[in-house]
PDB file of C-alpha atoms in Angstrom:
ATOM      1  CA  PHE A 364      60.916 119.622  14.576  1.00 46.00           C
ATOM      2  CA  ALA A 365      57.301 119.420  16.124  1.00 53.00           C
ATOM      3  CA  ILE A 366      58.596 116.882  18.862  1.00 55.00           C
ATOM      4  CA  PHE A 367      61.448 119.172  19.474  1.00 46.00           C
ATOM      5  CA  ALA A 368      59.030 122.289  19.821  1.00 51.00           C
ATOM      6  CA  ILE A 369      56.779 120.340  22.222  1.00 52.00           C
ATOM      7  CA  VAL A 370      59.709 119.223  24.352  1.00 52.00           C
ATOM      8  CA  ALA A 371      61.156 122.827  24.434  1.00 51.00           C
ATOM      9  CA  LEU A 372      57.775 124.170  25.341  1.00 49.00           C
ATOM     10  CA  GLY A 373      57.379 121.740  28.096  1.00 52.00           C
ATOM     11  CA  ALA A 374      60.880 122.502  29.577  1.00 51.00           C
ATOM     12  CA  GLY A 375      59.968 126.299  29.432  1.00 49.00           C
ATOM     13  CA  PHE A 376      56.773 125.592  31.368  1.00 46.00           C
ATOM     14  CA  PHE A 377      58.737 123.551  33.923  1.00 45.00           C
ATOM     15  CA  ALA A 378      61.457 126.130  34.405  1.00 47.00           C
ATOM     16  CA  GLY A 379      58.797 128.799  34.923  1.00 45.00           C
ATOM     17  CA  LEU A 380      57.028 126.756  37.449  1.00 39.00           C
ATOM     18  CA  SER A 381      60.183 125.805  39.331  1.00 47.00           C
ATOM     19  CA  ALA A 382      61.121 129.472  39.673  1.00 46.00           C
ATOM     20  CA  THR A 383      57.569 130.584  40.695  1.00 57.00           C
ATOM     21  CA  SER A 384      57.456 128.932  44.134  1.00 65.00           C
ATOM     22  CA  PRO A 385      60.755 130.407  45.475  1.00 73.00           C
ATOM     23  CA  ASP A 386      59.853 133.829  44.201  1.00 72.00           C
ATOM     24  CA  MET A 387      56.407 133.878  45.859  1.00 75.00           C
ATOM     25  CA  ARG A 388      57.944 132.777  49.056  1.00 79.00           C
ATOM     26  CA  LEU A 389      60.527 135.518  48.974  1.00 80.00           C
ATOM     27  CA  THR A 390      57.878 137.983  48.183  1.00 85.00           C
ATOM     28  CA  CYS A 391      55.722 136.835  51.115  1.00 86.00           C
ATOM     29  CA  ASP A 392      58.659 136.732  53.356  1.00 85.00           C
ATOM     30  CA  THR A 393      59.615 140.302  52.483  1.00 88.00           C
ATOM     31  CA  TYR A 394      55.882 141.345  53.116  1.00 86.00           C
ATOM     32  CA  PHE A 395      56.061 139.844  56.467  1.00 89.00           C
ATOM     33  CA  ASP A 396      59.117 141.650  57.464  1.00 89.00           C
ATOM     34  CA  GLU A 397      58.007 144.918  56.362  1.00 91.00           C
ATOM     35  CA  HIS A 398      54.726 144.657  58.354  1.00 91.00           C
ATOM     36  CA  GLY A 399      56.266 142.940  61.427  1.00 91.00           C
ATOM     37  CA  MET A 400      54.607 139.752  61.377  1.00 94.00           C
ATOM     38  CA  HIS A 401      54.546 137.867  64.630  1.00 95.00           C
ATOM     39  CA  ASP A 402      56.677 134.644  65.188  1.00 95.00           C
ATOM     40  CA  ILE A 403      54.495 133.151  67.881  1.00 96.00           C
ATOM     41  CA  ARG A 404      50.971 133.887  69.009  1.00 97.00           C
ATOM     42  CA  LEU A 405      50.030 133.008  72.621  1.00 96.00           C
ATOM     43  CA  ILE A 406      46.455 132.552  73.835  1.00 94.00           C
ATOM     44  CA  SER A 407      44.823 131.816  77.249  1.00 90.00           C
ATOM     45  CA  THR A 408      41.341 131.198  78.493  1.00 87.00           C
ATOM     46  CA  ALA A 409      42.304 132.981  81.699  1.00 91.00           C
ATOM     47  CA  GLY A 410      43.754 135.882  79.893  1.00 93.00           C
ATOM     48  CA  PHE A 411      47.070 137.617  80.298  1.00 95.00           C
ATOM     49  CA  THR A 412      47.939 140.385  83.038  1.00 95.00           C
ATOM     50  CA  GLU A 413      50.716 142.907  82.929  1.00 95.00           C
ATOM     51  CA  ALA A 414      52.763 140.681  85.134  1.00 95.00           C
ATOM     52  CA  ASP A 415      52.420 137.908  82.546  1.00 96.00           C
ATOM     53  CA  LEU A 416      53.832 140.413  79.933  1.00 97.00           C
ATOM     54  CA  ASP A 417      56.609 141.417  82.205  1.00 97.00           C
ATOM     55  CA  ALA A 418      57.504 137.716  82.526  1.00 96.00           C
ATOM     56  CA  LEU A 419      57.663 137.362  78.875  1.00 96.00           C
ATOM     57  CA  ARG A 420      59.674 140.496  78.314  1.00 96.00           C
ATOM     58  CA  ALA A 421      62.261 139.145  80.819  1.00 95.00           C
ATOM     59  CA  GLU A 422      62.893 136.258  78.415  1.00 94.00           C
ATOM     60  CA  PRO A 423      66.285 136.785  76.528  1.00 93.00           C
ATOM     61  CA  GLU A 424      65.001 135.240  73.265  1.00 93.00           C
ATOM     62  CA  ILE A 425      62.149 137.524  72.984  1.00 95.00           C
ATOM     63  CA  SER A 426      62.381 140.787  71.040  1.00 95.00           C
ATOM     64  CA  THR A 427      58.697 142.017  71.173  1.00 96.00           C
ATOM     65  CA  VAL A 428      55.765 141.384  73.409  1.00 97.00           C
ATOM     66  CA  SER A 429      52.611 142.788  72.004  1.00 97.00           C
ATOM     67  CA  PRO A 430      49.393 142.088  73.833  1.00 97.00           C
ATOM     68  CA  ALA A 431      45.919 142.200  71.946  1.00 97.00           C
ATOM     69  CA  TYR A 432      42.184 141.742  72.367  1.00 97.00           C
ATOM     70  CA  PHE A 433      39.729 140.089  69.884  1.00 96.00           C
ATOM     71  CA  ALA A 434      36.129 139.070  69.547  1.00 96.00           C
ATOM     72  CA  ASP A 435      33.912 137.428  67.005  1.00 97.00           C
ATOM     73  CA  LEU A 436      30.549 139.449  66.641  1.00 97.00           C
ATOM     74  CA  VAL A 437      27.612 139.724  64.122  1.00 97.00           C
ATOM     75  CA  VAL A 438      27.852 143.222  62.929  1.00 97.00           C
ATOM     76  CA  GLN A 439      25.338 145.258  60.656  1.00 96.00           C
ATOM     77  CA  ASN A 440      25.995 147.725  57.968  1.00 95.00           C
ATOM     78  CA  GLY A 441      22.658 148.904  56.578  1.00 92.00           C
ATOM     79  CA  GLU A 442      20.581 145.849  55.787  1.00 92.00           C
ATOM     80  CA  VAL A 443      23.727 143.498  55.616  1.00 94.00           C
ATOM     81  CA  GLU A 444      24.565 141.332  58.606  1.00 95.00           C
ATOM     82  CA  LYS A 445      27.951 139.535  58.676  1.00 96.00           C
ATOM     83  CA  VAL A 446      30.259 137.754  61.184  1.00 97.00           C
ATOM     84  CA  ALA A 447      33.325 140.129  61.851  1.00 97.00           C
ATOM     85  CA  HIS A 448      36.464 139.207  63.691  1.00 97.00           C
ATOM     86  CA  LEU A 449      37.334 142.243  65.730  1.00 98.00           C
ATOM     87  CA  LEU A 450      40.990 142.788  66.608  1.00 98.00           C
ATOM     88  CA  SER A 451      42.905 145.352  68.474  1.00 98.00           C
ATOM     89  CA  LEU A 452      45.693 147.130  66.722  1.00 97.00           C
ATOM     90  CA  THR A 453      49.179 146.277  68.115  1.00 95.00           C
ATOM     91  CA  ASP A 454      52.221 148.386  68.360  1.00 89.00           C
ATOM     92  CA  GLY A 455      54.959 147.405  65.779  1.00 88.00           C
ATOM     93  CA  VAL A 456      53.557 143.880  65.138  1.00 95.00           C
ATOM     94  CA  ASN A 457      51.176 142.820  62.361  1.00 96.00           C
ATOM     95  CA  THR A 458      51.004 146.257  60.983  1.00 96.00           C
ATOM     96  CA  PRO A 459      48.196 146.720  58.605  1.00 97.00           C
ATOM     97  CA  GLU A 460      48.631 148.198  55.081  1.00 96.00           C
ATOM     98  CA  LEU A 461      46.528 151.235  54.720  1.00 97.00           C
ATOM     99  CA  LYS A 462      45.005 151.239  51.273  1.00 97.00           C
ATOM    100  CA  GLU A 463      42.402 154.182  51.727  1.00 97.00           C
ATOM    101  CA  GLY A 464      41.716 156.562  54.523  1.00 98.00           C
ATOM    102  CA  ARG A 465      43.465 157.047  57.786  1.00 98.00           C
ATOM    103  CA  MET A 466      44.329 155.393  61.032  1.00 97.00           C
ATOM    104  CA  PRO A 467      41.683 155.517  63.955  1.00 98.00           C
ATOM    105  CA  THR A 468      42.078 158.288  66.537  1.00 97.00           C
ATOM    106  CA  SER A 469      39.266 157.420  68.761  1.00 97.00           C
ATOM    107  CA  PRO A 470      37.526 154.372  70.257  1.00 97.00           C
ATOM    108  CA  ASP A 471      34.547 154.647  67.836  1.00 97.00           C
ATOM    109  CA  GLU A 472      36.528 154.352  64.719  1.00 98.00           C
ATOM    110  CA  CYS A 473      37.801 151.247  63.012  1.00 98.00           C
ATOM    111  CA  LEU A 474      39.837 149.865  60.089  1.00 98.00           C
ATOM    112  CA  LEU A 475      37.932 147.694  57.573  1.00 98.00           C
ATOM    113  CA  ASP A 476      39.124 144.647  55.788  1.00 98.00           C
ATOM    114  CA  SER A 477      39.420 145.407  52.041  1.00 97.00           C
ATOM    115  CA  ALA A 478      37.738 142.064  51.359  1.00 94.00           C
ATOM    116  CA  ALA A 479      34.573 143.602  52.888  1.00 95.00           C
ATOM    117  CA  VAL A 480      34.722 146.244  50.200  1.00 96.00           C
ATOM    118  CA  GLU A 481      35.138 143.885  47.310  1.00 92.00           C
ATOM    119  CA  LYS A 482      32.608 141.152  48.504  1.00 94.00           C
ATOM    120  CA  PHE A 483      29.806 143.204  50.301  1.00 95.00           C
ATOM    121  CA  GLY A 484      30.158 146.656  48.945  1.00 94.00           C
ATOM    122  CA  PHE A 485      31.212 148.305  52.315  1.00 96.00           C
ATOM    123  CA  SER A 486      33.157 151.497  51.957  1.00 96.00           C
ATOM    124  CA  LEU A 487      34.981 154.437  53.705  1.00 97.00           C
ATOM    125  CA  GLY A 488      32.722 156.245  56.125  1.00 97.00           C
ATOM    126  CA  ASP A 489      30.233 153.441  56.835  1.00 97.00           C
ATOM    127  CA  ILE A 490      28.794 152.990  60.229  1.00 97.00           C
ATOM    128  CA  ILE A 491      29.218 149.482  61.505  1.00 97.00           C
ATOM    129  CA  LEU A 492      26.729 148.448  64.213  1.00 97.00           C
ATOM    130  CA  ILE A 493      27.037 145.814  66.910  1.00 97.00           C
ATOM    131  CA  PRO A 494      23.481 144.454  67.429  1.00 96.00           C
ATOM    132  CA  GLU A 495      22.451 143.772  71.094  1.00 94.00           C
ATOM    133  CA  ASP A 496      21.317 140.236  70.123  1.00 92.00           C
ATOM    134  CA  ASN A 497      24.976 139.183  70.154  1.00 95.00           C
ATOM    135  CA  LYS A 498      26.023 137.038  73.235  1.00 93.00           C
ATOM    136  CA  GLU A 499      26.084 139.212  76.336  1.00 93.00           C
ATOM    137  CA  GLU A 500      29.612 137.942  77.385  1.00 92.00           C
ATOM    138  CA  THR A 501      30.972 139.058  73.870  1.00 93.00           C
ATOM    139  CA  LEU A 502      29.071 142.348  73.881  1.00 94.00           C
ATOM    140  CA  GLU A 503      30.625 143.262  77.196  1.00 93.00           C
ATOM    141  CA  LEU A 504      34.111 143.337  75.581  1.00 94.00           C
ATOM    142  CA  ILE A 505      33.193 146.140  73.157  1.00 94.00           C
ATOM    143  CA  SER A 506      32.348 149.821  73.694  1.00 93.00           C
ATOM    144  CA  PRO A 507      30.879 151.675  71.777  1.00 93.00           C
ATOM    145  CA  ARG A 508      28.566 149.871  69.674  1.00 94.00           C
ATOM    146  CA  GLU A 509      28.786 151.958  66.558  1.00 97.00           C
ATOM    147  CA  LEU A 510      32.103 152.078  64.714  1.00 98.00           C
ATOM    148  CA  LYS A 511      32.951 154.442  61.745  1.00 98.00           C
ATOM    149  CA  VAL A 512      35.037 153.064  58.997  1.00 98.00           C
ATOM    150  CA  VAL A 513      38.031 155.576  58.653  1.00 98.00           C
ATOM    151  CA  GLY A 514      40.291 153.241  56.740  1.00 98.00           C
ATOM    152  CA  ILE A 515      40.446 150.319  54.419  1.00 98.00           C
ATOM    153  CA  VAL A 516      43.420 147.840  55.058  1.00 98.00           C
ATOM    154  CA  SER A 517      44.926 144.536  54.406  1.00 96.00           C
ATOM    155  CA  SER A 518      46.662 142.715  57.071  1.00 96.00           C
ATOM    156  CA  PRO A 519      49.652 140.359  57.240  1.00 94.00           C
ATOM    157  CA  LEU A 520      47.461 138.076  59.400  1.00 95.00           C
ATOM    158  CA  TYR A 521      45.355 137.399  56.348  1.00 95.00           C
ATOM    159  CA  VAL A 522      47.271 136.400  53.237  1.00 88.00           C
ATOM    160  CA  THR A 523      44.640 134.105  51.799  1.00 89.00           C
ATOM    161  CA  PHE A 524      40.832 134.557  51.117  1.00 91.00           C
ATOM    162  CA  ASP A 525      40.049 132.659  54.192  1.00 95.00           C
ATOM    163  CA  ARG A 526      39.067 134.721  57.176  1.00 95.00           C
ATOM    164  CA  GLY A 527      38.727 131.752  59.596  1.00 94.00           C
ATOM    165  CA  THR A 528      36.050 129.965  61.486  1.00 95.00           C
ATOM    166  CA  SER A 529      33.754 131.090  64.208  1.00 95.00           C
ATOM    167  CA  THR A 530      31.318 129.803  66.844  1.00 93.00           C
ATOM    168  CA  ILE A 531      28.656 132.176  65.617  1.00 95.00           C
ATOM    169  CA  GLY A 532      26.609 132.912  62.535  1.00 90.00           C
ATOM    170  CA  SER A 533      27.301 130.422  59.707  1.00 89.00           C
ATOM    171  CA  GLY A 534      30.450 129.265  61.268  1.00 94.00           C
ATOM    172  CA  SER A 535      32.880 131.201  59.238  1.00 96.00           C
ATOM    173  CA  VAL A 536      34.188 134.799  59.550  1.00 97.00           C
ATOM    174  CA  ASP A 537      33.278 137.073  56.742  1.00 97.00           C
ATOM    175  CA  PHE A 538      35.865 139.859  57.295  1.00 97.00           C
ATOM    176  CA  PHE A 539      38.068 141.566  60.054  1.00 98.00           C
ATOM    177  CA  LEU A 540      37.734 144.907  61.704  1.00 98.00           C
ATOM    178  CA  LEU A 541      40.888 146.586  63.429  1.00 98.00           C
ATOM    179  CA  LEU A 542      40.070 148.691  66.285  1.00 98.00           C
ATOM    180  CA  PRO A 543      42.062 150.683  68.870  1.00 97.00           C
ATOM    181  CA  SER A 544      42.746 148.850  72.196  1.00 97.00           C
ATOM    182  CA  GLU A 545      40.591 151.465  73.892  1.00 96.00           C
ATOM    183  CA  THR A 546      37.528 150.101  72.119  1.00 97.00           C
ATOM    184  CA  PHE A 547      37.872 146.671  74.151  1.00 97.00           C
ATOM    185  CA  THR A 548      36.704 146.810  77.892  1.00 96.00           C
ATOM    186  CA  SER A 549      38.348 143.643  79.001  1.00 94.00           C
ATOM    187  CA  ASP A 550      40.231 143.619  82.353  1.00 91.00           C
ATOM    188  CA  TYR A 551      42.933 141.277  80.746  1.00 94.00           C
ATOM    189  CA  TYR A 552      44.479 140.668  77.403  1.00 96.00           C
ATOM    190  CA  LEU A 553      43.162 137.802  75.368  1.00 96.00           C
ATOM    191  CA  GLU A 554      46.249 137.008  73.267  1.00 97.00           C
ATOM    192  CA  VAL A 555      49.878 137.893  72.866  1.00 97.00           C
ATOM    193  CA  TYR A 556      51.937 138.178  69.737  1.00 97.00           C
ATOM    194  CA  LEU A 557      55.885 137.568  70.043  1.00 96.00           C
ATOM    195  CA  THR A 558      58.724 138.294  67.893  1.00 95.00           C
ATOM    196  CA  LEU A 559      61.945 136.569  68.576  1.00 95.00           C
ATOM    197  CA  LYS A 560      65.427 137.915  68.195  1.00 93.00           C
ATOM    198  CA  ASP A 561      67.372 137.170  64.983  1.00 86.00           C
ATOM    199  CA  THR A 562      64.110 135.929  63.049  1.00 90.00           C
ATOM    200  CA  THR A 563      63.834 138.986  60.838  1.00 86.00           C
ATOM    201  CA  SER A 564      66.966 138.123  58.955  1.00 87.00           C
ATOM    202  CA  LYS A 565      65.769 134.523  58.388  1.00 90.00           C
ATOM    203  CA  ASN A 566      63.445 133.424  55.536  1.00 90.00           C
ATOM    204  CA  THR A 567      60.053 132.270  57.006  1.00 89.00           C
ATOM    205  CA  PHE A 568      59.889 129.332  54.750  1.00 88.00           C
ATOM    206  CA  LYS A 569      63.295 128.053  55.571  1.00 90.00           C
ATOM    207  CA  GLU A 570      64.256 125.358  58.074  1.00 92.00           C
ATOM    208  CA  GLU A 571      66.609 127.734  59.799  1.00 93.00           C
ATOM    209  CA  TYR A 572      63.577 129.953  60.745  1.00 93.00           C
ATOM    210  CA  GLN A 573      61.525 126.947  62.041  1.00 94.00           C
ATOM    211  CA  GLN A 574      64.458 125.808  64.145  1.00 94.00           C
ATOM    212  CA  LEU A 575      64.455 129.164  66.009  1.00 93.00           C
ATOM    213  CA  ILE A 576      60.777 128.969  66.720  1.00 94.00           C
ATOM    214  CA  ASP A 577      61.058 125.229  67.774  1.00 94.00           C
ATOM    215  CA  SER A 578      63.791 125.966  70.193  1.00 93.00           C
ATOM    216  CA  ALA A 579      61.764 128.716  71.912  1.00 94.00           C
ATOM    217  CA  ILE A 580      58.433 126.888  72.326  1.00 94.00           C
ATOM    218  CA  PRO A 581      59.438 124.361  75.166  1.00 94.00           C
ATOM    219  CA  HIS A 582      60.632 127.083  77.489  1.00 92.00           C
ATOM    220  CA  LEU A 583      57.510 129.275  76.699  1.00 94.00           C
ATOM    221  CA  GLU A 584      55.225 126.222  77.419  1.00 94.00           C
ATOM    222  CA  THR A 585      57.076 125.878  80.783  1.00 95.00           C
ATOM    223  CA  LEU A 586      56.626 129.547  81.447  1.00 94.00           C
ATOM    224  CA  GLY A 587      53.074 129.235  80.483  1.00 94.00           C
ATOM    225  CA  GLU A 588      52.286 126.500  82.975  1.00 93.00           C
ATOM    226  CA  GLU A 589      53.949 128.632  85.807  1.00 94.00           C
ATOM    227  CA  ARG A 590      52.083 131.690  84.915  1.00 94.00           C
ATOM    228  CA  SER A 591      48.818 129.722  84.607  1.00 92.00           C
ATOM    229  CA  GLU A 592      48.873 128.539  88.115  1.00 93.00           C
ATOM    230  CA  ILE A 593      49.485 132.153  89.454  1.00 93.00           C
ATOM    231  CA  ARG A 594      46.675 133.528  87.078  1.00 91.00           C
ATOM    232  CA  TYR A 595      44.231 130.833  88.404  1.00 90.00           C
ATOM    233  CA  GLN A 596      45.094 131.583  91.929  1.00 91.00           C
ATOM    234  CA  GLU A 597      44.312 135.332  91.294  1.00 89.00           C
ATOM    235  CA  ILE A 598      41.167 134.519  89.871  1.00 88.00           C
ATOM    236  CA  ARG A 599      40.123 132.258  92.804  1.00 90.00           C
ATOM    237  CA  ASP A 600      41.230 135.128  95.183  1.00 88.00           C
ATOM    238  CA  GLU A 601      39.076 137.575  93.232  1.00 85.00           C
ATOM    239  CA  ALA A 602      36.128 135.251  93.533  1.00 85.00           C
ATOM    240  CA  ASP A 603      36.644 134.879  97.261  1.00 79.00           C
TER     241      ASP A 603
END
């Protein structure tokens, strides 16, 4: 009887573990769909112009083209200094989940990563300062330098505890801040998020979804090479 009980218990654990992985993936896929998780992220050292965005919108397989800005900065809240990844809010893509407060309505307001509340004691209403001793080329991307926290959020861009790496501070990002696009002063976009047609109905963790992504990438790479030549010529013309 004891042996039978042990076998039954082991079988129960195995069945539970076998069911957990598919359930977790389904839950995660549903979360991505509800918050408009992007399918492809484009980045460029030369940045993206409106003409680049128009070229992307003309591609038949692309459903949404959402440009964005970002910057890594050391920020200060009281006596606490941490490395934050600042991102611009995007329309209809990577929509944050508001846990407390409201959305920003002016360039000097921001949404705070809920992890900063739990780990560092930050809270709604805090004023996040951007010290002048950050790199000048990064500081130039942001105005104003004082940001009021009006909302606490989670983001589909961060589904684990890790917030990524950085070239400043200790080498790792402590939390993220989401800002209106108007807070950034760059003349060009720094990244572009894409969603493809017919991907919402596909499970993110299934081969069928990955095939759709893989089939779109070669053409996007070709388009990227074409647009890069145009962009670099524009930069040379501006320098002259």
